[in-house]
Backbone as numpy.savetxt, mean C-alpha at the origin, in Angstrom:
# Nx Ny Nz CAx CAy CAz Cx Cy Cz
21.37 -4.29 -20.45 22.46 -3.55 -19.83 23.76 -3.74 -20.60
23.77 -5.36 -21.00 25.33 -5.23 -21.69 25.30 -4.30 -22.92
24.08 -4.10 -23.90 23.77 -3.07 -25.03 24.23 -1.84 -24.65
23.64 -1.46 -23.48 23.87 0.01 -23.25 25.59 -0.16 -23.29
26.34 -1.07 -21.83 27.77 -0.43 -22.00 28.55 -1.03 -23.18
27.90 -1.25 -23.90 28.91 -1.59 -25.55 28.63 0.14 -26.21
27.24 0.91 -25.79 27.48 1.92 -26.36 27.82 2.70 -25.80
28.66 2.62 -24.47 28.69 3.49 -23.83 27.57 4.38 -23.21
26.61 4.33 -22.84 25.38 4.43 -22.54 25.53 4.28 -20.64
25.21 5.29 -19.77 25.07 4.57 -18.36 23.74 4.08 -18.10
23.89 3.11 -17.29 23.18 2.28 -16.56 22.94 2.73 -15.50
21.29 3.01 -14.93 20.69 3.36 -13.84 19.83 2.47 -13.62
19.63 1.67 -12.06 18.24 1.42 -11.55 17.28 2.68 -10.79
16.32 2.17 -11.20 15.24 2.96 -10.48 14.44 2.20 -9.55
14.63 2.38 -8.00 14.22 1.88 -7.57 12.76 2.30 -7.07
12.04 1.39 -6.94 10.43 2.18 -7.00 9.89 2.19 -5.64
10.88 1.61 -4.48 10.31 1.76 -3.21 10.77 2.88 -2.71
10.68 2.94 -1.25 11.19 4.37 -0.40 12.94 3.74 -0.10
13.55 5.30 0.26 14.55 4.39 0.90 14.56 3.58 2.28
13.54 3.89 2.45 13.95 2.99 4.07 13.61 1.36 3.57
13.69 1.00 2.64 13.14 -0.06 1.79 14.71 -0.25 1.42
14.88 0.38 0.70 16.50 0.15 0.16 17.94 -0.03 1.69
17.79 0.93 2.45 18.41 0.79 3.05 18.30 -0.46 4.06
16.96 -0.97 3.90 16.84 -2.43 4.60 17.70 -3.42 3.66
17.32 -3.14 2.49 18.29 -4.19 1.21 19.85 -4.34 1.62
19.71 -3.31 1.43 21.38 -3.22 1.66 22.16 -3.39 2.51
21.35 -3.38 3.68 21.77 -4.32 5.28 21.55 -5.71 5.33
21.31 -6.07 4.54 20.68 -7.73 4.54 21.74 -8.49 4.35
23.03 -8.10 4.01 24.46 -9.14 4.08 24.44 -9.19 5.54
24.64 -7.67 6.36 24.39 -8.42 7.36 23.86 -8.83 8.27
22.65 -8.72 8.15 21.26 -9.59 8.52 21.67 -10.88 8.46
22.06 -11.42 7.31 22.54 -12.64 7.33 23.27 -13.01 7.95
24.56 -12.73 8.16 25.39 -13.09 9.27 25.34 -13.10 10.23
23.98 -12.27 10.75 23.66 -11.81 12.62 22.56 -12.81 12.83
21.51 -13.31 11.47 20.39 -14.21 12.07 20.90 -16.10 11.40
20.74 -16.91 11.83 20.75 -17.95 11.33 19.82 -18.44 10.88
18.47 -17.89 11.16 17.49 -19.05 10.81 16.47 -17.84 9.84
15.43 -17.97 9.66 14.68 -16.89 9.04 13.62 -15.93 9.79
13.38 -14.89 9.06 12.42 -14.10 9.75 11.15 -14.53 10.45
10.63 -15.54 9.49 9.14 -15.68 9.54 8.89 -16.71 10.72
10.41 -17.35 11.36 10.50 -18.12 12.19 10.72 -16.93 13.61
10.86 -16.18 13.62 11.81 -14.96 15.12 10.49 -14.55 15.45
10.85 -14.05 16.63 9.94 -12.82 16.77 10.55 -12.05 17.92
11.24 -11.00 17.26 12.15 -9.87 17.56 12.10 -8.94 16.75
12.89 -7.66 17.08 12.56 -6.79 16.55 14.11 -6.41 16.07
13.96 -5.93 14.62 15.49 -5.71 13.67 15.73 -4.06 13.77
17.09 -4.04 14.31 17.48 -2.76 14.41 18.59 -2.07 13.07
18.34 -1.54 12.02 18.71 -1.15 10.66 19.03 0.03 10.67
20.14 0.65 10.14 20.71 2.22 10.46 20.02 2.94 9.94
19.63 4.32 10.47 18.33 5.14 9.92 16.73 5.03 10.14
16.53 3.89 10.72 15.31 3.47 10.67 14.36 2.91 12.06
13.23 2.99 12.14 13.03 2.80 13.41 13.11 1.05 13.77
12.69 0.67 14.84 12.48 -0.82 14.99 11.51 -1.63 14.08
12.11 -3.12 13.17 11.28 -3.18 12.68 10.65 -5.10 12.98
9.46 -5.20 13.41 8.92 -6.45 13.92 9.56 -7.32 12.55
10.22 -8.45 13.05 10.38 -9.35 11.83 9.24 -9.79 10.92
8.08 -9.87 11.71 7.05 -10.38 10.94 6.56 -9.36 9.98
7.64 -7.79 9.73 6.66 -6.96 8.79 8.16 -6.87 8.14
9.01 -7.77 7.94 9.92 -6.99 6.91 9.31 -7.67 5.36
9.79 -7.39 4.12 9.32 -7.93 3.22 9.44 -9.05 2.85
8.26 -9.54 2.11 7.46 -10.99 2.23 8.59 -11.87 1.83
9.76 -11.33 0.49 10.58 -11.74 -0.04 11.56 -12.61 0.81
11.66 -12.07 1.79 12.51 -12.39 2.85 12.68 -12.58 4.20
11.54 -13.32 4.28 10.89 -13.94 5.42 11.42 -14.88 5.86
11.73 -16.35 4.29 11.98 -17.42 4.49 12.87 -17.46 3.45
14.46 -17.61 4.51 15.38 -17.66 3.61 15.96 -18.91 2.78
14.93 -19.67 2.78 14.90 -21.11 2.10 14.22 -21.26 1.11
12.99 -20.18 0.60 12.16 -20.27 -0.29 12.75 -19.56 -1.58
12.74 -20.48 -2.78 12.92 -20.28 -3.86 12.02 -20.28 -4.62
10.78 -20.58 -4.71 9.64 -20.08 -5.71 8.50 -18.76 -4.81
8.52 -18.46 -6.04 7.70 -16.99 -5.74 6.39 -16.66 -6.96
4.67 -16.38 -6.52 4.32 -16.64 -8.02 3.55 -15.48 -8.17
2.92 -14.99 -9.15 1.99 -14.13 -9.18 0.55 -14.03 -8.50
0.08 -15.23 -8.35 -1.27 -15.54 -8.06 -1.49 -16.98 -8.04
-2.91 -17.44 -8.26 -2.94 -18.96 -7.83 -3.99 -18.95 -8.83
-4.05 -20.20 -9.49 -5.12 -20.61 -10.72 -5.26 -21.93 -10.03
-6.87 -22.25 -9.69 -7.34 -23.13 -9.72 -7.47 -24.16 -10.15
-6.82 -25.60 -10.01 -7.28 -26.56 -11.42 -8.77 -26.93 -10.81
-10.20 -26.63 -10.55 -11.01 -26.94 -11.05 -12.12 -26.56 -11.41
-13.28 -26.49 -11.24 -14.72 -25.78 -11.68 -15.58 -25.78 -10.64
-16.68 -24.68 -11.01 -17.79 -24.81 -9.55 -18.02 -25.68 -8.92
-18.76 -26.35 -10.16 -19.57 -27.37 -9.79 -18.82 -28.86 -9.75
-17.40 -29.00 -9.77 -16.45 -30.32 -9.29 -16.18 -29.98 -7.48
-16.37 -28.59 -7.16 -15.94 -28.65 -6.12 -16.64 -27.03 -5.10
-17.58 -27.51 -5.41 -18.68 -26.09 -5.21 -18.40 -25.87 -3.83
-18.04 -26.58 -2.89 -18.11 -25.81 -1.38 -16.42 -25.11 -1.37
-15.71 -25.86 -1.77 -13.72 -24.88 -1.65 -14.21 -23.66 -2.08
-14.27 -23.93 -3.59 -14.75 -22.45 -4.37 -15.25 -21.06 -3.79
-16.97 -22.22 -3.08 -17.92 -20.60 -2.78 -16.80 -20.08 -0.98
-15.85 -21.24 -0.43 -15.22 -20.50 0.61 -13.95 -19.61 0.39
-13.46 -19.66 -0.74 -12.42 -18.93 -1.31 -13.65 -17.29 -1.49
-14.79 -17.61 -2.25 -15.48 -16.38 -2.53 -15.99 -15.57 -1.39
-16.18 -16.19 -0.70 -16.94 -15.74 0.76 -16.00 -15.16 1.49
-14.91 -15.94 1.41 -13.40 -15.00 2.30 -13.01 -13.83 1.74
-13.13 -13.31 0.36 -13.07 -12.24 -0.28 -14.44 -11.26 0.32
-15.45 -12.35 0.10 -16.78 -11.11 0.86 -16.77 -10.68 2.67
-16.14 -11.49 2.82 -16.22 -11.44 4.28 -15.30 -10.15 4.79
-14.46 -10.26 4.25 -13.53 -8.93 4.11 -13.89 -7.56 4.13
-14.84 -7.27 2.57 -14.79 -6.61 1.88 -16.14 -6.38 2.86
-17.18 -7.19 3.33 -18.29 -6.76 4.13 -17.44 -6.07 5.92
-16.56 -6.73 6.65 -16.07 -5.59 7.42 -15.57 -4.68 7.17
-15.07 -3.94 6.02 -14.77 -2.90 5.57 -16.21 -2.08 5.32
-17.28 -2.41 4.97 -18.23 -1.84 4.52 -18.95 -1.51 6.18
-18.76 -2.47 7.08 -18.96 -1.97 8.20 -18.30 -0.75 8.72
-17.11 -1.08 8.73 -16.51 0.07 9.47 -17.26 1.65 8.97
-17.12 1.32 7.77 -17.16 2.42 6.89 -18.60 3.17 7.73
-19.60 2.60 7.10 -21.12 2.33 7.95 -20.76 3.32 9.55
-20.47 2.12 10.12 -20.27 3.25 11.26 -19.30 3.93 11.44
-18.63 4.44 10.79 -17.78 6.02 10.99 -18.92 7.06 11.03
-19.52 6.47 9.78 -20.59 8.31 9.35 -19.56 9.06 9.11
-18.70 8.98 8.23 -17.86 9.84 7.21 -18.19 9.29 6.08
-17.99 10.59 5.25 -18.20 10.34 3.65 -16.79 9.86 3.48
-17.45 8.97 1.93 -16.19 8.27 1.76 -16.59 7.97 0.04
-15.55 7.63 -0.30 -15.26 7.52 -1.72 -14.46 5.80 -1.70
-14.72 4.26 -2.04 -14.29 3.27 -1.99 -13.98 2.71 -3.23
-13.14 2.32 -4.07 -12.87 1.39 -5.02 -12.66 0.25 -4.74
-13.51 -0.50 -5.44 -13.57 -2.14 -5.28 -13.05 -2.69 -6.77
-11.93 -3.24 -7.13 -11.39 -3.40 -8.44 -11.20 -5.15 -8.43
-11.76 -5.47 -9.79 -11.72 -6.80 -9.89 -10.08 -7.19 -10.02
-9.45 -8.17 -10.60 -7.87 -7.99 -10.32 -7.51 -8.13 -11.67
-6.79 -6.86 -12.17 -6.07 -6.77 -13.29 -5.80 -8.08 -14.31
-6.34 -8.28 -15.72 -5.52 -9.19 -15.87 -3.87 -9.02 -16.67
-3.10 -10.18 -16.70 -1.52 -10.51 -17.37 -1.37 -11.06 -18.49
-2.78 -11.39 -19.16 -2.81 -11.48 -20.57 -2.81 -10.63 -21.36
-1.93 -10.79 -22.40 -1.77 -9.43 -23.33 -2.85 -9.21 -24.38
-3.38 -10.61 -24.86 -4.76 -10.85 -25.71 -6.06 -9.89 -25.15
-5.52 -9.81 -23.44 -7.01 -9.28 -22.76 -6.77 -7.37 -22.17
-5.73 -7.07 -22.56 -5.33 -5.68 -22.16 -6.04 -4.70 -22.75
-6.56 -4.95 -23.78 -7.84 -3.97 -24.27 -9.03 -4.17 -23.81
-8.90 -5.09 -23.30 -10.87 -5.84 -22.85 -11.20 -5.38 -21.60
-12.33 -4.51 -21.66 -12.20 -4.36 -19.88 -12.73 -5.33 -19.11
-12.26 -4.50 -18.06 -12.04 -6.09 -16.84 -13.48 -6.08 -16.29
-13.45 -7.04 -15.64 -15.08 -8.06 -15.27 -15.41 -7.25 -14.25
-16.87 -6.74 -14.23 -17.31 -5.52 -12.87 -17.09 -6.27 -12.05
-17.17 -6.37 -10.65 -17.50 -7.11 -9.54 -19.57 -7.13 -9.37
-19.97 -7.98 -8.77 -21.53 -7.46 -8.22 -21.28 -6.89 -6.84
-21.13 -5.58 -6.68 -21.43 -5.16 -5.27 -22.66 -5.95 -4.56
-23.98 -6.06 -4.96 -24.64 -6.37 -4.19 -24.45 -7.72 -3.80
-23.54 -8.35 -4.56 -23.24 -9.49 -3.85 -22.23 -9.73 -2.53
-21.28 -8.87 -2.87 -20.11 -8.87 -2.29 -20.37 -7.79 -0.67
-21.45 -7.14 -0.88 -21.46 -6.20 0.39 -22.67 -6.16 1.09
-22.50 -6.13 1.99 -23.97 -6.26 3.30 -25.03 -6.03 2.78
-26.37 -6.59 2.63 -27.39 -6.15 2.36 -27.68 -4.85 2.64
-28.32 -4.22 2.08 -28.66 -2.35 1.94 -27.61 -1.74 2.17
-26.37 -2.05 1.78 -25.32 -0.87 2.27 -25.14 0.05 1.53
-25.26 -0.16 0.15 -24.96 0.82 -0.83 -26.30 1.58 -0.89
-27.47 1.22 -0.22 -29.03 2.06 -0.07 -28.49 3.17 0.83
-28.24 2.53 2.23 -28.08 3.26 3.67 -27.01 4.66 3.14
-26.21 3.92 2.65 -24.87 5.09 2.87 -24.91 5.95 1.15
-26.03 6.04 0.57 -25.56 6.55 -1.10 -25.94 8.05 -1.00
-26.31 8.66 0.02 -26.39 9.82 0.69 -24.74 10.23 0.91
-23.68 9.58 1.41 -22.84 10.19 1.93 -22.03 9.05 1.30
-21.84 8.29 0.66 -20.74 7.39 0.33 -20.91 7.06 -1.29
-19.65 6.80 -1.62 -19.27 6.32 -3.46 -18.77 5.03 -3.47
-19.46 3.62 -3.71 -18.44 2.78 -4.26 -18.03 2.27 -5.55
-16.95 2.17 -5.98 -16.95 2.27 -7.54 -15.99 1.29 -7.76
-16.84 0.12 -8.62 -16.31 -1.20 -9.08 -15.54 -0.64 -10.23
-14.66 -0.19 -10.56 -14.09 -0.14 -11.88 -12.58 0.77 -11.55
-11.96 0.94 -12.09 -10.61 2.04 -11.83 -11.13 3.15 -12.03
-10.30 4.22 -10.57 -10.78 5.27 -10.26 -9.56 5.94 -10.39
-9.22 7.64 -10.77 -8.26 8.07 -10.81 -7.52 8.82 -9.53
-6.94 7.79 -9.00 -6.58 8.11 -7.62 -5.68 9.89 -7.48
-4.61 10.00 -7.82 -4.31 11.12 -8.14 -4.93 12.42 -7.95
-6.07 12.68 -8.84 -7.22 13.74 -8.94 -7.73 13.31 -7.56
-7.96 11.99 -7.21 -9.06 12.42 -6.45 -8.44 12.62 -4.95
-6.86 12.71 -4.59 -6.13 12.83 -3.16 -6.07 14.16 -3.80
-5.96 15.19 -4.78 -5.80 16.32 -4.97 -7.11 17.04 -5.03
-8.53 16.01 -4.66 -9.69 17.30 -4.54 -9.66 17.40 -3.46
-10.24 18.90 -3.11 -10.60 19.20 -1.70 -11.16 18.80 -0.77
-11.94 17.76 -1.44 -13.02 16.95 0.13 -12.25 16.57 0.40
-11.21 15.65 -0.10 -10.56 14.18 0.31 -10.24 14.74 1.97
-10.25 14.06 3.18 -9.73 14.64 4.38 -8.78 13.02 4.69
-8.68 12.26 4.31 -8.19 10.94 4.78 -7.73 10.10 3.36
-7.11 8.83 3.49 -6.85 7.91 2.53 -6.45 6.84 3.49
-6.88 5.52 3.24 -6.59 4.06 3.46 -5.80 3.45 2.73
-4.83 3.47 3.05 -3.83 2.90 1.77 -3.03 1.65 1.85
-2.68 1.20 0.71 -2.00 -0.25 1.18 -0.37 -0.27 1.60
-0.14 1.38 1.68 1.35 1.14 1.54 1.88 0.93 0.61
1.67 0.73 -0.97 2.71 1.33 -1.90 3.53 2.24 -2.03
4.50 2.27 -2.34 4.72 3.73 -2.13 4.71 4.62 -3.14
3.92 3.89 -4.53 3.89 5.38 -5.08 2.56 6.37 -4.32
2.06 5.44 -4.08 0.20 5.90 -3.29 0.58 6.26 -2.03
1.85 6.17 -1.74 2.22 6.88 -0.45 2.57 8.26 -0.67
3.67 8.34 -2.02 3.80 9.14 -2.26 3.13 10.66 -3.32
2.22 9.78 -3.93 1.02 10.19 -4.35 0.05 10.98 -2.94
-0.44 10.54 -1.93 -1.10 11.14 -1.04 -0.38 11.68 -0.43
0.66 12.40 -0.18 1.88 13.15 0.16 1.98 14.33 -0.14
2.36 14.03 -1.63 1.98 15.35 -2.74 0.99 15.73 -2.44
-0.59 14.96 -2.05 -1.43 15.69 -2.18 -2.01 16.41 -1.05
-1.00 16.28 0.35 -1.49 16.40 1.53 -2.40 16.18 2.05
-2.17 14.25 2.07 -3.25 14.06 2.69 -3.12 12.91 3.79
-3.68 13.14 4.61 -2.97 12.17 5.81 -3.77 10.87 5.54
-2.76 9.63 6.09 -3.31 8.34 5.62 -3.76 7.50 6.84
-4.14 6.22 6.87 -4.34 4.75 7.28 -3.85 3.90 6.84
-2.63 3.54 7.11 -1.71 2.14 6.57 -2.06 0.89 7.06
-2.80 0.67 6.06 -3.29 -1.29 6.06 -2.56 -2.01 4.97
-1.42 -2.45 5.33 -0.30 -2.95 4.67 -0.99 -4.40 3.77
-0.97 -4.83 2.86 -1.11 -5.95 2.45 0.12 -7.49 2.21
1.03 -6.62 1.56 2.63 -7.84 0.92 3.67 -6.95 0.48
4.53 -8.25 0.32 5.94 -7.32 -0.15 6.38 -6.60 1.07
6.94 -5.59 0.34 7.64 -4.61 1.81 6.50 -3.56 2.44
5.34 -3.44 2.36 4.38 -2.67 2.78 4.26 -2.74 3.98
4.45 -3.59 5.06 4.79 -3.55 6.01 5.30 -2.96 6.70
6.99 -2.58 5.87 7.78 -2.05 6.70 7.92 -0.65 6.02
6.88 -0.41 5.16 6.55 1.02 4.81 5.66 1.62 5.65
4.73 0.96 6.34 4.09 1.32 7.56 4.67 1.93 8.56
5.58 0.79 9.32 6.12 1.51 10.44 7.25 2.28 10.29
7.75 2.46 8.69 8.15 4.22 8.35 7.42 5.52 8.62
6.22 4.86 7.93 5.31 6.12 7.62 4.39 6.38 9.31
4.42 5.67 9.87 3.67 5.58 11.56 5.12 5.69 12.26
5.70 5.63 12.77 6.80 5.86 13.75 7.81 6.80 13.14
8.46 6.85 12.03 9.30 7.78 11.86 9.06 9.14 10.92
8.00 9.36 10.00 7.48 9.93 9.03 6.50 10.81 9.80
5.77 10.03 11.04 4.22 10.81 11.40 3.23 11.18 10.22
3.52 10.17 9.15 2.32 10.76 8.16 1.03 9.99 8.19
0.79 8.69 8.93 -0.64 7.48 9.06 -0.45 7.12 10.28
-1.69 7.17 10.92 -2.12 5.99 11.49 -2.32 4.88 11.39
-2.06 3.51 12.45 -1.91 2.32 12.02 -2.98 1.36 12.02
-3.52 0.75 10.78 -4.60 -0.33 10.84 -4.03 -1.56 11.55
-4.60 -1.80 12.65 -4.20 -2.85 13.52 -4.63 -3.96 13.31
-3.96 -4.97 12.90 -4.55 -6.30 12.54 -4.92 -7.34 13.17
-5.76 -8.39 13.52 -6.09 -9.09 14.55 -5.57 -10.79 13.57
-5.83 -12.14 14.55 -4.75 -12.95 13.35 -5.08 -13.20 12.35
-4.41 -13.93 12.03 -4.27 -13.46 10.12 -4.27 -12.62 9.34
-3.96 -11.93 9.94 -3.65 -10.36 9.49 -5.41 -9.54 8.52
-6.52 -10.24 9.67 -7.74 -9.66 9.20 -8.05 -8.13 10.25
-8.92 -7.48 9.75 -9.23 -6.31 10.73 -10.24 -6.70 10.29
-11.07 -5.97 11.82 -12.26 -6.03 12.16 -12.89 -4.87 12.14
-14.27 -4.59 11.81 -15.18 -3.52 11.21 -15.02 -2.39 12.46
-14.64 -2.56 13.68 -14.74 -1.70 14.41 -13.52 -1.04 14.73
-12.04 -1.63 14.05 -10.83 -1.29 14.05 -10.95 -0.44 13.06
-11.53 -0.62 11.59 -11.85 0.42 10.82 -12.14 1.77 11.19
-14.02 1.52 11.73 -14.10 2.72 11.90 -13.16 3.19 12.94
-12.67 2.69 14.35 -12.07 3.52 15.10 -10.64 4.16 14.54
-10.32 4.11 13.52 -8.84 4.33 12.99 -9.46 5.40 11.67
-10.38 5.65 11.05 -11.23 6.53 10.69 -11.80 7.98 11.41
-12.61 7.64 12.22 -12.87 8.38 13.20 -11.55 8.95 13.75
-11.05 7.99 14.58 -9.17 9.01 14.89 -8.68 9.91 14.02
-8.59 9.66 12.42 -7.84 10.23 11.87 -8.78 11.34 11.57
-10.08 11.36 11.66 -11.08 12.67 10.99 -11.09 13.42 12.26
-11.35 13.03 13.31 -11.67 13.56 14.96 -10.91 13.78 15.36
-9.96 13.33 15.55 -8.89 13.11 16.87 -7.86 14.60 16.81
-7.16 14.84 18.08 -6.09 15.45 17.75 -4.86 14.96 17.41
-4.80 13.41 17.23 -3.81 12.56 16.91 -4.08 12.99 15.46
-5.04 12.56 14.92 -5.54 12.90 13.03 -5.14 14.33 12.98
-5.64 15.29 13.73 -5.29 16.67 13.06 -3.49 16.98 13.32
-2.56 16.02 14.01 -1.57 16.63 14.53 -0.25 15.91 12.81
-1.01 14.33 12.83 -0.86 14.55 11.26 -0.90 14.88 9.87
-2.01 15.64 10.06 -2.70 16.19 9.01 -1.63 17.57 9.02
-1.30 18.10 9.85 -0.42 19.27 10.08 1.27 18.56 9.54
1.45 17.77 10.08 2.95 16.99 8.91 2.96 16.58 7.89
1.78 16.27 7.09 1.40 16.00 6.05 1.29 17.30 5.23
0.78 18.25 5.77 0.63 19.04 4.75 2.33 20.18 4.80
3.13 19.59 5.77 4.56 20.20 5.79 5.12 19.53 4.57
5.21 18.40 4.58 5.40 17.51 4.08 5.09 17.74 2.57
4.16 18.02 1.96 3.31 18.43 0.72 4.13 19.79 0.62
4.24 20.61 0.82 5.37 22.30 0.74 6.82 21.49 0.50
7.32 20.55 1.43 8.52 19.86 0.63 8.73 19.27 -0.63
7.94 19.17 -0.97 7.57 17.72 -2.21 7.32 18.96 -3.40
6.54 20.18 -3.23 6.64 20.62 -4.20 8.25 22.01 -4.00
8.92 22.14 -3.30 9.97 22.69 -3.10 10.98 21.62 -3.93
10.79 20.33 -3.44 11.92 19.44 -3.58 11.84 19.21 -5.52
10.80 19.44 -5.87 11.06 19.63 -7.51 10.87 20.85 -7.98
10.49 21.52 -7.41 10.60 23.20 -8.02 12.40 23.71 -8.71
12.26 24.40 -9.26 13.56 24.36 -9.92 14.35 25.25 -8.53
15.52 24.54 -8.57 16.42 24.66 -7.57 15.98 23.47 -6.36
15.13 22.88 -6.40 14.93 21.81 -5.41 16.02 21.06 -5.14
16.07 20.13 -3.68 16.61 19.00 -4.04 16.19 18.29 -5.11
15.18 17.51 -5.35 15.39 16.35 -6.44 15.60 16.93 -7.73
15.43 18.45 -8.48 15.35 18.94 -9.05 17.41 19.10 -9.51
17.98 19.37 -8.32 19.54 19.77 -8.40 20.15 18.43 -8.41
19.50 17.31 -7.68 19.92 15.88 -7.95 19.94 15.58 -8.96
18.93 15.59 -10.26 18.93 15.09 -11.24 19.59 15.80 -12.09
20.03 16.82 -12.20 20.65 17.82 -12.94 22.15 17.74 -12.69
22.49 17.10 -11.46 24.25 17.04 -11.42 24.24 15.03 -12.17
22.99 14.43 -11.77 23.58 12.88 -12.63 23.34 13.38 -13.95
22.82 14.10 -14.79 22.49 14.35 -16.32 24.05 14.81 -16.55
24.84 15.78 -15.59 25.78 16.81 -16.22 26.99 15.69 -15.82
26.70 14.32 -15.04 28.44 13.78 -14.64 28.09 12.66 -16.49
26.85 12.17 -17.04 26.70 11.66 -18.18 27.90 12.24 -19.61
28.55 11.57 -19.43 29.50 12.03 -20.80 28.91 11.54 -21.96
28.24 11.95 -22.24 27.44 11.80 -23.61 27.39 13.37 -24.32
C-alpha cells in the first residue's frame, strides 16, 4: 500500500464477505463498549443496524473470544499410527462418522444428488502441482451406499466444478457451507440452498440468508454443532417438497434476474464500478 501511494496509485480493499458481514465489522467498536465480557461466554441475541437478530454463538469465530490472540490454519499432529493408534483411528472415525450421517440423510431423502467429498487442500507450494490424496469412499461411507444409491446419486472424491454444475438444469437444491462466494455463486445460478454453516462468519451468513434474504433453509444443529441423518434428509425433502422449498425457490430465482440486471450494462454494480474507475485520477 505504501508503493501504491508513493505512486499515486488508489488503494482499494475488497472485501470478500457479504455486507451484512461488514456491517457487523464495523459495529464492533461498539459492541465493545455495550458487552464486557465475550461472545462465546453470553447467550443473547445482538441487535446490528440493517440486520436481523443475531445469536452470539453464530457471530464470527474471530470474535467470540475477545482475549484470544492466536489463530491457526489447522492442527499437525506430533505423532504416528502406531505410537498412538487409538487418538488417531478416533480423530478418523469422527471425520467418518459425519460424513456416514450425511450419507444417511442423503439415503433417505430418495433425491438425486450430486456429493463432493474433497481431501483438504494442501499449503505447500512444493505440493501445488501434485494432486491431492483421493479419499477411500468405501471406507469413509456406510457399507453399500455407493451400491444402493449409484442409480440416483454421484459421489466424487476429487474437485468438482461447482459453478457449471448450480448452472445445470437438474440442480433443484444446494447444501452449502455459507461462503459467500458459493452463496453467491448459487444465487446467480438460481438455486435455492441449505445453510450448514461450518466457521468464521458463516454463521451469521446463515441467519442473513434464512431470516432476512429468504434464500435457505436452516440445517439445524444438535450439540456440537453435529446434525443428525434425519435433520438432513428432513431439510432436503422440505426444500424439494415443501411449499416452504418452492416459496424459496420463487426468491431465488427473483433474486438470479437481479444479479444478472445488477451487472448488465447500466446495472447497479455495473454503474458502481464505472463512477469509482471515473473519480481515479489517473
Amino acid at each position: 500500500m505504501v508503493a501504491a501511494k508513493n505512486l499515486n496509485i488508489p488503494v482499494y480493499y475488497f472485501f470478500t464477505s457479504g455486507a451484512c458481514v461488514l456491517a457487523a465489522i464495523l459495529y464492533f467498536p461498539r459492541l465493545d463498549q455495550e458487552n464486557q465480557g465475550s461472545f462465546k461466554d453470553m447467550n443473547k441475541l445482538i441487535y446490528l443496524p440493517g440486520l436481523p437478530p443475531i445469536p452470539t454463538s453464530d457471530m464470527p469465530v474471530a470474535t467470540l473470544d475477545r482475549n484470544s490472540r492466536s489463530y491457526s490454519d489447522g492442527i499437525i499432529i506430533n505423532t504416528f499410527g502406531s505410537q498412538e493408534p487409538k487418538p488417531v483411528k478416533a480423530i478418523t472415525d469422527g471425520l467418518s462418522k459425519k460424513l456416514k450421517e450425511i450419507a444417511k440423510g442423503l439415503e433417505l431423502s430418495r433425491h438425486r444428488f450430486l456429493w463432493v467429498i474433497r481431501s483438504q487442500p494442501t499449503i505447500k507450494k512444493e505440493d501445488l502441482l501434485v494432486p491431492p490424496h483421493l479419499l477411500d469412499l468405501n471406507t469413509l461411507l456406510p457399507d453399500g451406499f455407493l451400491e444402493r444409491t449409484r442409480h440416483r446419486g454421484i459421489v466424487v472424491n476429487k474437485w468438482a466444478p461447482q459453478v457449471a454444475v448450480l448452472n445445470h438444469k437438474s440442480v433443484g437444491g444446494f447444501v452449502t457451507h455459507c461462503g459467500w462466494n458459493s452463496v453467491l455463486e448459487a444465487t446467480c445460478a438460481g438455486v435455492p440452498m441449505v445453510a450448514w454453516p461450518l466457521y468464521a462468519e458463516q454463521k451469521m451468513n446463515r441467519i442473513v440468508m434464512v431470516e432476512e434474504m429468504k434464500l435457505a433453509l436452516p440445517m439445524d444443529e444438535i450439540e456440537g454443532g453435529k446434525v443428525a441423518a434425519a435433520q438432513i434428509e428432513k431439510r432436503i425433502r422440505q426444500l424439494m417438497e415443501s411449499e416452504e422449498g418452492n416459496f424459496i425457490r420463487e426468491v431465488v430465482k427473483g433474486r438470479k434476474e437481479d444479479a444478472v440486471r445488477a451487472v448488465s450494462k447500466g446495472g447497479s454494480s455495473h454503474v458502481a464500478l464505472a463512477k469509482l474507475v471515473e473519480c481515479w485520477d489517473v
